[in-house]
Short mmCIF file of C-alpha atoms and ligand atoms in Angstrom, two decimals:
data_model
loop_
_atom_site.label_atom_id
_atom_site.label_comp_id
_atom_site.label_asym_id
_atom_site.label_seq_id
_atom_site.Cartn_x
_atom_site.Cartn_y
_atom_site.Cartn_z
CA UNK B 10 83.92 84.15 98.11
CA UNK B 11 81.09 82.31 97.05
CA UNK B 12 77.09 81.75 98.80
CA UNK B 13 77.89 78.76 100.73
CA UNK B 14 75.38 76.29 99.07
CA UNK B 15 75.69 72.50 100.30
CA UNK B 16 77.08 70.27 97.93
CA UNK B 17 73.81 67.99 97.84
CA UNK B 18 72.29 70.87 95.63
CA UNK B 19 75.30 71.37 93.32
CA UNK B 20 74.13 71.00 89.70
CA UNK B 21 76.17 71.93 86.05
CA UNK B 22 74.05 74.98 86.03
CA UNK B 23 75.72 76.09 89.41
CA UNK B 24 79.08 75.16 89.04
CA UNK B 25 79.08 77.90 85.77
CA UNK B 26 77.70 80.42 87.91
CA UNK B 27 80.23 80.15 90.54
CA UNK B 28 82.64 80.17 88.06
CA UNK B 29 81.64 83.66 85.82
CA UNK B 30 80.99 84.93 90.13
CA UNK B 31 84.58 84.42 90.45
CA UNK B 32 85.88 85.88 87.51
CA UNK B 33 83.71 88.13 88.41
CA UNK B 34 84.75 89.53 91.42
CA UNK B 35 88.84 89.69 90.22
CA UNK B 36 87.24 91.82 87.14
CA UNK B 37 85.47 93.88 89.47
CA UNK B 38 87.48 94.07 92.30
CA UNK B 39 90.77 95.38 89.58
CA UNK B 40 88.68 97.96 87.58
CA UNK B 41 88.55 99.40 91.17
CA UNK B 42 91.82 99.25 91.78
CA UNK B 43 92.30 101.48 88.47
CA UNK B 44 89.77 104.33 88.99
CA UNK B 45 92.98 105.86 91.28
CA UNK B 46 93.18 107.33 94.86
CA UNK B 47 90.38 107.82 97.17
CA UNK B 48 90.47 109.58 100.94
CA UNK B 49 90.24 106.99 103.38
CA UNK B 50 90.32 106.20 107.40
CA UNK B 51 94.28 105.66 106.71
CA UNK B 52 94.54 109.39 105.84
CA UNK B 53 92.73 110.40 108.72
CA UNK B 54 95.69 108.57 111.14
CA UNK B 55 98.59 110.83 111.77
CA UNK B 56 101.52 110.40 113.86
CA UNK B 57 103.01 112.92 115.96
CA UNK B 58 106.71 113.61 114.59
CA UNK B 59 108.97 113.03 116.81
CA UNK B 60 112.15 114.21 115.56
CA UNK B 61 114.63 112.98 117.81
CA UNK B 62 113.03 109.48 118.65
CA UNK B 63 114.18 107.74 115.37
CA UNK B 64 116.40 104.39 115.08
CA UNK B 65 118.56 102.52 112.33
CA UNK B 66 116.70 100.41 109.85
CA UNK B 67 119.59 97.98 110.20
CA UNK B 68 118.74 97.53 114.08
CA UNK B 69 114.81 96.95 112.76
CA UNK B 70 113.29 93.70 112.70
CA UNK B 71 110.47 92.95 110.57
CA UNK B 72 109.71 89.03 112.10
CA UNK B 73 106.20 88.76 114.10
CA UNK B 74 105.05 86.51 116.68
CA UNK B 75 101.50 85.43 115.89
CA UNK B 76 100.91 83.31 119.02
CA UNK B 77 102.05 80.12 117.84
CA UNK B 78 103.57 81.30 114.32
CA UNK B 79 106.28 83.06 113.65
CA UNK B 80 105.98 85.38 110.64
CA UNK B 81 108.90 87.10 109.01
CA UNK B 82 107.01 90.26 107.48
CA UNK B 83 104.08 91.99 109.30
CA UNK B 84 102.30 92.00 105.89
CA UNK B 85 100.60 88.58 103.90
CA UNK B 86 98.23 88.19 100.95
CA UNK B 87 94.88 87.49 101.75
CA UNK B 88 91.88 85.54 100.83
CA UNK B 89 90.46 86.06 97.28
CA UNK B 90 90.55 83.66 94.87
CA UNK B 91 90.71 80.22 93.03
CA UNK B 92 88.53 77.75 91.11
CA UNK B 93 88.30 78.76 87.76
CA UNK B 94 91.29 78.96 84.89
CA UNK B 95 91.88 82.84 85.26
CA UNK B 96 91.98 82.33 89.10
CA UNK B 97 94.48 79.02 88.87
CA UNK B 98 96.55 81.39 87.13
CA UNK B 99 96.50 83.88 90.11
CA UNK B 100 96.95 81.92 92.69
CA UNK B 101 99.92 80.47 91.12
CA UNK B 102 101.16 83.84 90.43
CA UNK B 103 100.63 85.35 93.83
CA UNK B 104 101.68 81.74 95.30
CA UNK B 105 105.17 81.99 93.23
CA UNK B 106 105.94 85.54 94.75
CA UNK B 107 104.93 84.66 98.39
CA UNK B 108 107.27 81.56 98.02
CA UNK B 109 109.97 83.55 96.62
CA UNK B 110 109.63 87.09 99.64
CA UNK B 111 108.67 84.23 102.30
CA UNK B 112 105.02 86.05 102.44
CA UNK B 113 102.78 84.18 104.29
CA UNK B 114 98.91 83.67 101.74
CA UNK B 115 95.84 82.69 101.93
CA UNK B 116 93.26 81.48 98.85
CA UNK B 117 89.80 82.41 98.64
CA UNK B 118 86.95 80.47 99.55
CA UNK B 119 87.53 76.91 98.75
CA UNK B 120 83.76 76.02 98.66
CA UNK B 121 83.95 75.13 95.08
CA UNK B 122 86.97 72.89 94.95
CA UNK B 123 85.28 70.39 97.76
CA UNK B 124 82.90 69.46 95.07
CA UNK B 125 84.46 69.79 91.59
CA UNK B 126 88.74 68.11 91.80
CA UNK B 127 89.04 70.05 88.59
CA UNK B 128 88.19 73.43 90.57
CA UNK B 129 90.46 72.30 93.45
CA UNK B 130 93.74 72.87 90.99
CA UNK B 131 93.26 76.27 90.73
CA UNK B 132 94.00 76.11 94.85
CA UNK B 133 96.15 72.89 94.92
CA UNK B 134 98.58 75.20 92.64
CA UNK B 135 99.25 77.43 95.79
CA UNK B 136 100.79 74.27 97.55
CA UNK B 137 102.71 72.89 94.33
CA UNK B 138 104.07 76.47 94.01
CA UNK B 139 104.96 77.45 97.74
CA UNK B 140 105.60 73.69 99.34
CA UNK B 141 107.21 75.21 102.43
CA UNK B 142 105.37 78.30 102.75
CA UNK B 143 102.45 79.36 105.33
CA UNK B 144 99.31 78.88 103.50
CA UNK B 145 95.59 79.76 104.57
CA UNK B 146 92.51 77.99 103.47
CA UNK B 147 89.59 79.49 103.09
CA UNK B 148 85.65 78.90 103.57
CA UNK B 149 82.44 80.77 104.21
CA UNK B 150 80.23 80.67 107.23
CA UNK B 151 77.83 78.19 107.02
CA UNK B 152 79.82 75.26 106.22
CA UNK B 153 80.27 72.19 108.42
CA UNK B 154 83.07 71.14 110.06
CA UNK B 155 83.51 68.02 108.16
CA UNK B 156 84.36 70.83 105.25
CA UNK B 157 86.48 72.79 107.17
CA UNK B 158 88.85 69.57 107.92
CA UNK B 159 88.63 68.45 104.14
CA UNK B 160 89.55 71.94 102.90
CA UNK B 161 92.64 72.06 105.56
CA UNK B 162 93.61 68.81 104.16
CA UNK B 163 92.98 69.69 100.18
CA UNK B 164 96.08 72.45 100.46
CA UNK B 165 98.07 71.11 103.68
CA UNK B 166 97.30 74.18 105.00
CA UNK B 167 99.07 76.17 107.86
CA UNK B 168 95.67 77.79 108.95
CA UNK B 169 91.84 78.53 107.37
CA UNK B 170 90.61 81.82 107.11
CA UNK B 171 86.67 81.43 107.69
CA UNK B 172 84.94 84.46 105.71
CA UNK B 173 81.62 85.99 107.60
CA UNK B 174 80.27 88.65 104.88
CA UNK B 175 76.69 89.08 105.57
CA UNK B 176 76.74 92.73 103.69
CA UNK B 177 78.12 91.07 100.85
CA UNK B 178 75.62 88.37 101.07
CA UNK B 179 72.84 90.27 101.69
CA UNK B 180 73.29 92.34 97.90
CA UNK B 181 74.46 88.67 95.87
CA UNK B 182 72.35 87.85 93.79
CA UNK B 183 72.99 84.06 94.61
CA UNK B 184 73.38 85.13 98.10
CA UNK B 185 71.91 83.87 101.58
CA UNK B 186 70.09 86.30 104.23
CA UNK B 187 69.54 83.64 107.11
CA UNK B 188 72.93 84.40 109.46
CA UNK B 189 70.93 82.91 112.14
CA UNK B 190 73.33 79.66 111.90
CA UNK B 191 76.85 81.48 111.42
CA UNK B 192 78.00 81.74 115.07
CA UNK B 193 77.41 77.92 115.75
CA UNK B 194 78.65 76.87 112.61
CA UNK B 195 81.55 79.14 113.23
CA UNK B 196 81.79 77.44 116.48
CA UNK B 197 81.32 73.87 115.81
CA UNK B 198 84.39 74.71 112.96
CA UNK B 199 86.78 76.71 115.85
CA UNK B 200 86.14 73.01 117.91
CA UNK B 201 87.06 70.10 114.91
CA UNK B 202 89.27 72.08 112.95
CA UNK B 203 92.90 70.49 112.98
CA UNK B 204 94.76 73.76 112.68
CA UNK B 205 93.65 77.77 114.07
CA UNK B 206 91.10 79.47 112.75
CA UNK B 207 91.08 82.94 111.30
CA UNK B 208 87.85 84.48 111.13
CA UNK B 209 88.05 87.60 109.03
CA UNK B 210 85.59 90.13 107.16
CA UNK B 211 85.92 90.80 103.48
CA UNK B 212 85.95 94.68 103.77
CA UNK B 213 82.80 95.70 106.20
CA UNK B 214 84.71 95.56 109.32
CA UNK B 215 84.80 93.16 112.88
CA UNK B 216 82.94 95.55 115.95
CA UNK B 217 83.76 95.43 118.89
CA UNK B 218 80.64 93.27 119.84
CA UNK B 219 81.77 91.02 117.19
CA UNK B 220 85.18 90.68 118.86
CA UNK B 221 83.46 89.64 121.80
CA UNK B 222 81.63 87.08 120.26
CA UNK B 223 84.46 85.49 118.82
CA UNK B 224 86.41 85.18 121.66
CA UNK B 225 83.84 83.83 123.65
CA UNK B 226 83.62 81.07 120.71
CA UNK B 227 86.62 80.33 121.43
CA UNK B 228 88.50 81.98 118.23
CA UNK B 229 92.32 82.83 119.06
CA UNK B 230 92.56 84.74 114.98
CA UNK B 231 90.88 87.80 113.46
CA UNK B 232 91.22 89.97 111.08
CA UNK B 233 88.66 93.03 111.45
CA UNK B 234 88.96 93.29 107.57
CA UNK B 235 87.17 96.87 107.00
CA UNK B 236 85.72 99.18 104.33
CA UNK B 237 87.57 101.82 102.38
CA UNK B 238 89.26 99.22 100.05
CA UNK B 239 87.88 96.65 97.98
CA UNK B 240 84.24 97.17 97.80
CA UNK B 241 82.01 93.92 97.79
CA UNK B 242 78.90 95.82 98.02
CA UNK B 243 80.21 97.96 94.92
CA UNK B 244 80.78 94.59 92.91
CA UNK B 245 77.56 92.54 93.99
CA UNK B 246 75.79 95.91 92.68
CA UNK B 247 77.61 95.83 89.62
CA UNK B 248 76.57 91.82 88.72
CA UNK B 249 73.03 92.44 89.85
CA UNK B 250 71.49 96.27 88.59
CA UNK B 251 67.96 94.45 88.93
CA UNK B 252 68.09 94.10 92.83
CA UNK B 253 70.33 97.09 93.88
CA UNK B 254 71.80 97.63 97.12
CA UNK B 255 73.66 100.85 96.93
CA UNK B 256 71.77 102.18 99.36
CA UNK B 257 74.01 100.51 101.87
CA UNK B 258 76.84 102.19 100.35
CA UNK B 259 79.01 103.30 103.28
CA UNK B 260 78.16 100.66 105.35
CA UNK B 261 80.33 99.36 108.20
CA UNK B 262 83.51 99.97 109.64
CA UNK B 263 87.01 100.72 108.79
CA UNK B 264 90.19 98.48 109.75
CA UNK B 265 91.30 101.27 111.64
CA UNK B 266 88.11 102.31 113.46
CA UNK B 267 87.56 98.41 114.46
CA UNK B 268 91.19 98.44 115.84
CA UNK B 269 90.89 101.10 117.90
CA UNK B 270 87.42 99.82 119.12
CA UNK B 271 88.76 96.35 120.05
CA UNK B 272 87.74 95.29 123.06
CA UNK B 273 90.51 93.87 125.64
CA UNK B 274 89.74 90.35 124.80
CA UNK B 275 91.90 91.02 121.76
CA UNK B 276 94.20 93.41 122.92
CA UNK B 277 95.38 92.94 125.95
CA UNK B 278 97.70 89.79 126.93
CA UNK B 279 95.22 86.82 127.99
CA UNK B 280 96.15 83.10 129.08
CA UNK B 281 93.97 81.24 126.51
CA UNK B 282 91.92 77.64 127.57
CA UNK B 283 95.54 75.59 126.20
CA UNK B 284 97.29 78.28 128.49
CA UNK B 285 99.12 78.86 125.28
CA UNK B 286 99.12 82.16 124.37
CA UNK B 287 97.09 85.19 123.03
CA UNK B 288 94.38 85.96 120.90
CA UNK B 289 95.94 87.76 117.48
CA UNK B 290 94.10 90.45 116.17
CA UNK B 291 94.80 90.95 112.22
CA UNK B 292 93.83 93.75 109.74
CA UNK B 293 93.08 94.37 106.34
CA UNK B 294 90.68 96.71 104.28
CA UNK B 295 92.27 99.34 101.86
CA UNK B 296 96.21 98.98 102.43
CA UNK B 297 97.81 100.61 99.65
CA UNK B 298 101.36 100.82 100.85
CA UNK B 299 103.84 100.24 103.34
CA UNK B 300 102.54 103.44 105.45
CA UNK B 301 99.04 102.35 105.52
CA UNK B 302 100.54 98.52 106.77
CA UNK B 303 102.83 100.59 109.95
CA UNK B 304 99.41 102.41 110.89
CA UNK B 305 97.30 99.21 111.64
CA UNK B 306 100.62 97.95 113.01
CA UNK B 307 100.64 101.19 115.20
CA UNK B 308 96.78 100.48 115.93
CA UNK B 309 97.13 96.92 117.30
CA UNK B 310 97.30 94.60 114.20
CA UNK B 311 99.89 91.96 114.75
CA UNK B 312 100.11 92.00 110.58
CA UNK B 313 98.66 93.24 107.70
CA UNK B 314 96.46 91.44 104.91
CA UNK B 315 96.36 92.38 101.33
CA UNK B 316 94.05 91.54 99.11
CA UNK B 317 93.18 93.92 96.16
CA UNK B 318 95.98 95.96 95.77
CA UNK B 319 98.56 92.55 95.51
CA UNK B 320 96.02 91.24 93.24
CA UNK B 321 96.16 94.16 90.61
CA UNK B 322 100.00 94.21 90.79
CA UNK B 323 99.77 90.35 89.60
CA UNK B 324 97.50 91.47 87.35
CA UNK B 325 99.47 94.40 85.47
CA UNK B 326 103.18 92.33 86.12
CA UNK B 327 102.89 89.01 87.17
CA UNK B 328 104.70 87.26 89.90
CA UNK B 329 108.01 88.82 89.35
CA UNK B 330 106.01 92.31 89.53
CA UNK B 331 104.88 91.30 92.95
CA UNK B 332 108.22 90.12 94.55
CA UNK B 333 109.55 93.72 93.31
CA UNK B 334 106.70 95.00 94.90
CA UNK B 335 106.96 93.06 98.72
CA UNK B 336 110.86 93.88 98.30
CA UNK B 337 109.91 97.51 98.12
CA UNK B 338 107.60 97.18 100.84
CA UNK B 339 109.91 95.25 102.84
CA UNK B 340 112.57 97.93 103.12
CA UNK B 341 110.59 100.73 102.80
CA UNK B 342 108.28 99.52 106.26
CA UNK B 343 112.03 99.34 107.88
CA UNK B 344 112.06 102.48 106.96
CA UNK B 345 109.30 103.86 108.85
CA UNK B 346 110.02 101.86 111.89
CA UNK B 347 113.22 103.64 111.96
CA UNK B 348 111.92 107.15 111.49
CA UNK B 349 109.30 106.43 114.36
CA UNK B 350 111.87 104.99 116.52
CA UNK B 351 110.04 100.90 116.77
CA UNK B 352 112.73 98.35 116.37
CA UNK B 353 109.64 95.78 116.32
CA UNK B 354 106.45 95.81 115.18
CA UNK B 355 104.91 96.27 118.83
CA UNK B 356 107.15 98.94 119.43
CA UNK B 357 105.03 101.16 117.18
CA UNK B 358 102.07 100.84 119.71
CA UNK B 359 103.87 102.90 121.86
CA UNK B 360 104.00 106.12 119.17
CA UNK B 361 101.76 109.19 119.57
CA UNK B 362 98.20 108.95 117.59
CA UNK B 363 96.29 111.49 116.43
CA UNK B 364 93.16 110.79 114.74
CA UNK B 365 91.23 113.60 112.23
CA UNK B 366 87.77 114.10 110.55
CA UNK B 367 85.77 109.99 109.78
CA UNK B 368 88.25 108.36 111.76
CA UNK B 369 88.31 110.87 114.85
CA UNK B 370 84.67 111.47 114.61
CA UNK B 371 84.27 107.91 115.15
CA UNK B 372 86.78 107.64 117.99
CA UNK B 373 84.82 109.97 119.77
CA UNK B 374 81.29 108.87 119.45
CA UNK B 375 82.33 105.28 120.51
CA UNK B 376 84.33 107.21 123.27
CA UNK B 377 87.76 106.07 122.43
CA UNK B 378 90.85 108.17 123.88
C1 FNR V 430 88.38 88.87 98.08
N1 FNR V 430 88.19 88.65 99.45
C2 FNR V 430 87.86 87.38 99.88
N2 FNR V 430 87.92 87.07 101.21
C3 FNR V 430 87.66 85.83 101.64
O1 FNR V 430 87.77 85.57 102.84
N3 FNR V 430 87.29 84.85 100.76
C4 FNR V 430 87.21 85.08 99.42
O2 FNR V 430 86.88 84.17 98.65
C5 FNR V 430 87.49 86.39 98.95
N4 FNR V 430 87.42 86.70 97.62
C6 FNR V 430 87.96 87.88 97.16
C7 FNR V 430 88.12 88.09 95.80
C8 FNR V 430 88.76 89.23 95.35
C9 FNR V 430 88.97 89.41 93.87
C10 FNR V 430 89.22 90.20 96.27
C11 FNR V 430 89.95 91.44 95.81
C12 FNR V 430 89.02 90.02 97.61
C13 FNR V 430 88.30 89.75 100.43
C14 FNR V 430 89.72 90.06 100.86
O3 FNR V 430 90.33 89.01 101.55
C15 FNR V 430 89.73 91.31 101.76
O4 FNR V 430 89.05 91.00 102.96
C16 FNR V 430 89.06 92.52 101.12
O5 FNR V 430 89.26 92.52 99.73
C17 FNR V 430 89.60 93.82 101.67
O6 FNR V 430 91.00 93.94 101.42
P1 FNR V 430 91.61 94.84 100.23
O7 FNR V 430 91.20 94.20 98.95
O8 FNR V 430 91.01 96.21 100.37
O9 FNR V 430 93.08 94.78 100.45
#
């Protein structure tokens, strides 16, 4: 992610800083992937065993229909990186095992590589690696459209991911705190951009009022993206001790509590303007395995994004590390659709939820059954 500064103001002394912000954030973001397990909303999900209701893993199919894509895991790799050498090396990496396990990917903000071509390798790399493969873009609120189309065009890419992340802007040190522009700009994008749109989080969550918003915008994507994972208020706190925000720590939703506070713009079936098809709510925010990826599935997601916990596996064994890892994943989330009796993904909407102690607590106040 980066502050989304025009280009006009781009000088040698900002390029650098982008670049140690990126490295950065993958340092960051991985020594919190190693400090080991934490209780989160995904704990507090349970599903009432039902012993008899089971299927046979060999009658499951894993395939999802995203409105107008087609997706043949209900997991991808999200947004996070590119830019800078270590990152070229990532993206290739994560880029070589979503080619290989048919994983759908997305890079992180692209900002950077519309001004610098040497920058734009380190996302260029996803394409070279993964030629036939869906790949996301990726930009910040606050860029113009022109931007959007040039980034969509830079990687050939299937879709861009638009990151809003006013929390995380808000403790950067290079940061903006005017969002009075972002739901224009987001609109003005949704209009001129050549393929969909998916406006995400990066770990604070989508409300329900959010939702709304977006919809009314015109946005068919999102992915609620919520807290209990990667921690961007944790890492802006880390680069900048001087002008600490910790005392938002906490702050915003989980992926969980924003699925089950969507409102029925996103989870219901609506005819869209084109008469096409249905908005497609996503989730991300703290999956850690396939279980975690079956409970947003069970919750409304129509797939799964992973972000940090992909990124440390490329980290500690490379790309062949990370097809091991989706193979696993793969069979073991047939798995659980065969114990809970879903033959597809949508199938597990119909399975008996109970929620406990954060997550439950929240259900009630906001008056969710
Ligand atoms: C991110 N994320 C992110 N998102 C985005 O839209 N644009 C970006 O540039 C980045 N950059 C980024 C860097 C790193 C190192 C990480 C780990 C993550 C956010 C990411 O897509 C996701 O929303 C959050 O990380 C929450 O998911 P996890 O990490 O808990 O799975």
């Amino acid at each position: 992610m980066s502050s989304e500064t025009p280009a006009s103001v781009e000088t040698p002394e900002t390029k650098a800083s982008r670049a140690s912000r990126k490295d950065d954030h993958v340092r960051l973001a991985s020594a919190q992937q190693t400090e080991g397990p934490r209780r989160t909303d995904f704990d507090d999900l349970e599903f009432v065993h039902h012993a008899l209701s089971g299927t046979n893993p060999e009658l499951v199919d894993l395939s999802v229909e995203l409105g107008e894509w087609t997706w043949p895991t209900p997991f991808y790799v999200n947004g996070m990186t590119g830019g800078t050498e270590t990152t070229a090396k990532i993206n290739r990496d994560l880029a070589i095992a979503a080619a290989e396990t048919g994983l759908p990917m997305a890079c992180g903000s692209m900002s950077v590589a519309l001004d610098d071509a040497e920058a734009a390798k380190g996302f260029t790399v996803i394409r070279e690696e993964n030629p036939d493969g869906f790949v996301m873009g990726n930009l910040g609120a606050g860029r113009s459209a022109d931007d959007a189309r040039r980034a969509v065009e830079l990687l050939n890419a299937d879709a861009l991911q638009l990151h809003i992340n006013p929390v995380q802007e808000t403790a950067m040190p290079e940061g903006t705190r005017d969002f009075s522009t972002w739901l224009s700009g987001l609109e003005d994008i949704v209009a001129a951009c050549p393929v969909p749109v998916v406006v995400k989080e990066v770990g604070f969550g989508l409300s329900r009022r959010t939702l709304r918003l977006l919809a009314d915008i015109g946005v068919q994507y999102a992915d609620v993206s919520g807290a209990g994972g990667t921690d961007f208020l944790r890492i802006e706190n880390d680069r900048s001790p001087a002008d600490d925000f910790s005392m938002l720590t906490g702050f915003g939703q989980s992926a969980l509590a924003c699925l089950l506070d969507a409102p029925s713009e996103w989870t219901t079936e609506t005819t869209m303007d084109d008469g096409v098809s249905n908005r497609v709510l996503l989730a991300s925010g703290g999956v850690r395995n396939p279980y975690d990826v079956v409970k947003a599935l069970a919750c409304g997601a129509r797939a799964v994004g992973v972000a940090g916990t992909f990124l440390q596996t490329v980290l500690d064994h490379g790309p062949d590390g990370l097809v091991d890892l989706v193979r696993t994943w793969q069979t073991q989330t047939s798995a659980l659709f065969a114990l809970l009796g879903a033959q597809r993904s949508t199938d597990l909407t119909a399975t008996d939820l109970l929620t406990r102690g954060r997550l439950g607590e929240f259900a009630r106040l906001r008056g969710i059954d």
